[in-house]
Tab-separated table of C-alpha atoms in Angstrom:
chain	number	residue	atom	x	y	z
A	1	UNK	CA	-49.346	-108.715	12.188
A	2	UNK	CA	-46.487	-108.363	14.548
A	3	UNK	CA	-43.123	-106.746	12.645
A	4	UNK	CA	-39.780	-107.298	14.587
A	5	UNK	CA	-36.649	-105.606	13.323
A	6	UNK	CA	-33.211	-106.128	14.288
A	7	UNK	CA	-30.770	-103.843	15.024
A	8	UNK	CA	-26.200	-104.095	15.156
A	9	UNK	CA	-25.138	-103.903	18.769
A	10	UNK	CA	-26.104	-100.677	20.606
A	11	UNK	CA	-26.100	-98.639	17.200
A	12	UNK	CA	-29.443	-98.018	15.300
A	13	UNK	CA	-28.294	-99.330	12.769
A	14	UNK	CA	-30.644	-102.079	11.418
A	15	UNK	CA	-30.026	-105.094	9.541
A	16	UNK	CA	-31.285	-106.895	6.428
A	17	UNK	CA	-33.348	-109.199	8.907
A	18	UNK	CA	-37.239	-108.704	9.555
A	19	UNK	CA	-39.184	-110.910	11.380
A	20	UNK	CA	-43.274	-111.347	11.758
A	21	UNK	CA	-46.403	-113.472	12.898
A	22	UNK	CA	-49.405	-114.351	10.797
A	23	UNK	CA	-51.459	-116.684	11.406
A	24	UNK	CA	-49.398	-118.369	14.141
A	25	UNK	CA	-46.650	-118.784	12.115
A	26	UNK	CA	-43.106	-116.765	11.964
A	27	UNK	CA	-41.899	-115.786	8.935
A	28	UNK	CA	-38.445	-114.432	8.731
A	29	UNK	CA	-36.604	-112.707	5.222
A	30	UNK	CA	-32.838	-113.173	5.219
A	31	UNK	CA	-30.820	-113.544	8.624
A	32	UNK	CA	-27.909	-111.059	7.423
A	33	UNK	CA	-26.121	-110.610	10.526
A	34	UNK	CA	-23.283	-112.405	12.130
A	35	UNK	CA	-25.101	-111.277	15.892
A	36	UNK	CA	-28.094	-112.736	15.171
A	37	UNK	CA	-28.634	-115.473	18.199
A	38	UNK	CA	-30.155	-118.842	18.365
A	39	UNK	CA	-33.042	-117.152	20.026
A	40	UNK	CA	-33.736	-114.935	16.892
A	41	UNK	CA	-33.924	-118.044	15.034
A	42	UNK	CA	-35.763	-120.110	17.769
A	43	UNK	CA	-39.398	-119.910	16.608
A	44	UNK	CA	-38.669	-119.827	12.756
A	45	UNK	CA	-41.577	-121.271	10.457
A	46	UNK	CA	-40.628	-120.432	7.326
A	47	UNK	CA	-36.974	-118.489	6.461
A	48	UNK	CA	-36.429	-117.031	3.054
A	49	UNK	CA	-33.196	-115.947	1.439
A	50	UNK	CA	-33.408	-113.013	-1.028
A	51	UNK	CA	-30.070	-113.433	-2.128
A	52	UNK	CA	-26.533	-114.626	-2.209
A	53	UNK	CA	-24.892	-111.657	-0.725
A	54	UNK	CA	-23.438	-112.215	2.642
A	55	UNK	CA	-25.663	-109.439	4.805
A	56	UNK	CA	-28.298	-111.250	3.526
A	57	UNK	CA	-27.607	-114.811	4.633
A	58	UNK	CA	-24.469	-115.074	6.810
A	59	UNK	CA	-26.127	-115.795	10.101
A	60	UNK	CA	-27.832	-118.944	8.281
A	61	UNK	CA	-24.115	-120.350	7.914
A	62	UNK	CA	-23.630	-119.998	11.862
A	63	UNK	CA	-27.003	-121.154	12.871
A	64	UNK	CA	-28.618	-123.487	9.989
A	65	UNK	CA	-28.217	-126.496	12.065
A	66	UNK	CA	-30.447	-124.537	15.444
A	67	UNK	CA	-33.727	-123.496	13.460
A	68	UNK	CA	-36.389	-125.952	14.429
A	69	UNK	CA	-36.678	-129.268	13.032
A	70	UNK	CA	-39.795	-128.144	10.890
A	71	UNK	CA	-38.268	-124.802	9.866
A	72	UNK	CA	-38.785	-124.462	5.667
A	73	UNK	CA	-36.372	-122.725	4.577
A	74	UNK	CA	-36.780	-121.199	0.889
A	75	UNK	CA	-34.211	-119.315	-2.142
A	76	UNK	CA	-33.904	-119.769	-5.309
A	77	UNK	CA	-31.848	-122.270	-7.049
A	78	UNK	CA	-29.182	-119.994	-8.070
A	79	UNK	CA	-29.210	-118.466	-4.743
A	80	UNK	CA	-28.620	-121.747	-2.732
A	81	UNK	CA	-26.477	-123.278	-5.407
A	82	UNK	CA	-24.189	-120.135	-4.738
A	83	UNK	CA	-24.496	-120.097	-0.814
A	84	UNK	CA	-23.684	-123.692	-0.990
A	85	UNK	CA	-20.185	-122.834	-2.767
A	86	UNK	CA	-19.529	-119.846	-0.428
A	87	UNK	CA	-20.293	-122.305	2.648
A	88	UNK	CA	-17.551	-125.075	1.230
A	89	UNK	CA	-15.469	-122.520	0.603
A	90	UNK	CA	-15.657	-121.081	4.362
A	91	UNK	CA	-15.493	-124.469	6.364
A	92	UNK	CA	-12.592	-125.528	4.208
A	93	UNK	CA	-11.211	-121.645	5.275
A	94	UNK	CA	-12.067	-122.293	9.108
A	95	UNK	CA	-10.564	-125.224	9.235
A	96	UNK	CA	-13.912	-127.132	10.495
A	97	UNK	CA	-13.321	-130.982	10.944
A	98	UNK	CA	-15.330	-133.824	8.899
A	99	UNK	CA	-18.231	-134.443	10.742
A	100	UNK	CA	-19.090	-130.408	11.197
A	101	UNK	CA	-18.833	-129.701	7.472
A	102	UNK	CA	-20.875	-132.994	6.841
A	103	UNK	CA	-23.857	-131.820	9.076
A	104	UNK	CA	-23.455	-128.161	7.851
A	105	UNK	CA	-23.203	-128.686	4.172
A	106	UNK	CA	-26.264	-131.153	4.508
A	107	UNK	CA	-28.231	-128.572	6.188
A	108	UNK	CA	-27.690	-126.425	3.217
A	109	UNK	CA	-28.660	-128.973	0.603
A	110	UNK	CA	-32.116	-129.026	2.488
A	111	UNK	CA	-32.903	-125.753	1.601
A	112	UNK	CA	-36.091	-125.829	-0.645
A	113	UNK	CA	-35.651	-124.157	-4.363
A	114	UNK	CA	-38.535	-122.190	-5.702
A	115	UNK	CA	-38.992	-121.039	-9.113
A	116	UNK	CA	-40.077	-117.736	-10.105
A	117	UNK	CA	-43.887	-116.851	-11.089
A	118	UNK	CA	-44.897	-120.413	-9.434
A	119	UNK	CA	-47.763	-119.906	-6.939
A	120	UNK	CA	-46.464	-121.906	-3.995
A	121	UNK	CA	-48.817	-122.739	-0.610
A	122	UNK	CA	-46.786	-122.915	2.743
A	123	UNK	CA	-50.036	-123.686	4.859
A	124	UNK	CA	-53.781	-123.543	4.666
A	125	UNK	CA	-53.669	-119.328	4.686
A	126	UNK	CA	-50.241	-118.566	3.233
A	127	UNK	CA	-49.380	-118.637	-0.025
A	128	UNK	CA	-45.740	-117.136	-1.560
A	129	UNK	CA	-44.592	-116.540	-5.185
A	130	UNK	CA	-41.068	-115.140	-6.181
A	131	UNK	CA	-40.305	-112.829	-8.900
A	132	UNK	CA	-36.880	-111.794	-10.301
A	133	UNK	CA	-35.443	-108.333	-8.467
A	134	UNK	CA	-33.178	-108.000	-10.903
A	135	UNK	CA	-30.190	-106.886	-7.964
A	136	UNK	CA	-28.307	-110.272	-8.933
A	137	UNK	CA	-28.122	-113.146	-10.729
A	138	UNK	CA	-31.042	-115.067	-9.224
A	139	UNK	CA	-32.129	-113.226	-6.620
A	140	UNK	CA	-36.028	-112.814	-5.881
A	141	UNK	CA	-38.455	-110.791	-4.315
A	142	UNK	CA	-41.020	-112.445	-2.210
A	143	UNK	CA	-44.574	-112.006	-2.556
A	144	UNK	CA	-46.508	-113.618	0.392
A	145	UNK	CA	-50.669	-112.943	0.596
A	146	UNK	CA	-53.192	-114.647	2.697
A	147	UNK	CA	-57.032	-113.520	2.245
A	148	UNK	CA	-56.316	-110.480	4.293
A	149	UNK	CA	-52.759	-109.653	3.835
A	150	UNK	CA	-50.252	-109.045	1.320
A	151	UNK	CA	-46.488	-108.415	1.727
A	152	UNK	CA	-43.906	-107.324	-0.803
A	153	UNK	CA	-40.334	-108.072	0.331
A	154	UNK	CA	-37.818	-106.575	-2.337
């Protein structure tokens, strides 16, 4: 398993963004940072939001509409009902014309809800099940496990 971090500008300071390959496939929990770059996003399999809170998420409102066509990406229902309101709220802000708040607000109605405690498979070797974290009001931790592996991400 390959683990990428990312890091804010030259600083060592790291972000609530982590990255990693198994079996062929790139899994990525949260996208909290503004500098994250199409690239980052490029080879995205699956994506998973933790949470509503903006270092958690906020690159997904610049990029949602660059991951690849096949890209799942996965919160809760609270979570995405929540980033949904915070993403109106922002293009309405920015001033964003018609047809880019369309195509963005549609991206974000794509995102796929999971329940907590529901056993979920993403492909023939990973499965995934949230469980409450407890930090906010619907926010998850993500338990993924294959035959060999199992991650954790609180």
């Amino acid at each position: 398993m390959k683990l990428k971090t990312y890091v804010v500008g030259n600083e060592e300071k790291k972000i609530t963004t982590y990255q990693f390959e198994i079996y062929k496939k790139n899994i990525m929990f949260d996208c909290g940072s503004e500098r994250l770059k199409e690239s980052d996003i490029s080879n995205v399999d699956f994506l998973f939001i933790s949470h509503e809170h903006l270092d958690h998420w906020y690159s997904l409102y610049i990029l949602i509409t660059k991951f690849k066509d096949d890209c799942k990406i996965y919160a809760t229902e609270t979570t995405k009902m929540i980033m949904l309101e915070i993403v109106k709220k922002e293009l309405d802000r920015n001033g964003a014309n018609d047809l880019i708040q369309k195509t963005v607000i549609e991206a974000f109605k794509k995102i796929n809800s999971l329940i907590f405690f529901k056993e979920y498979c993403l492909d023939d070797n990973i499965n995934v099940i949230l469980y409450p974290s407890g930090h906010t009001f619907g926010s998850s931790m993500v338990y993924l496990k294959t035959a060999d592996l199992k991650i954790l991400y609180t």
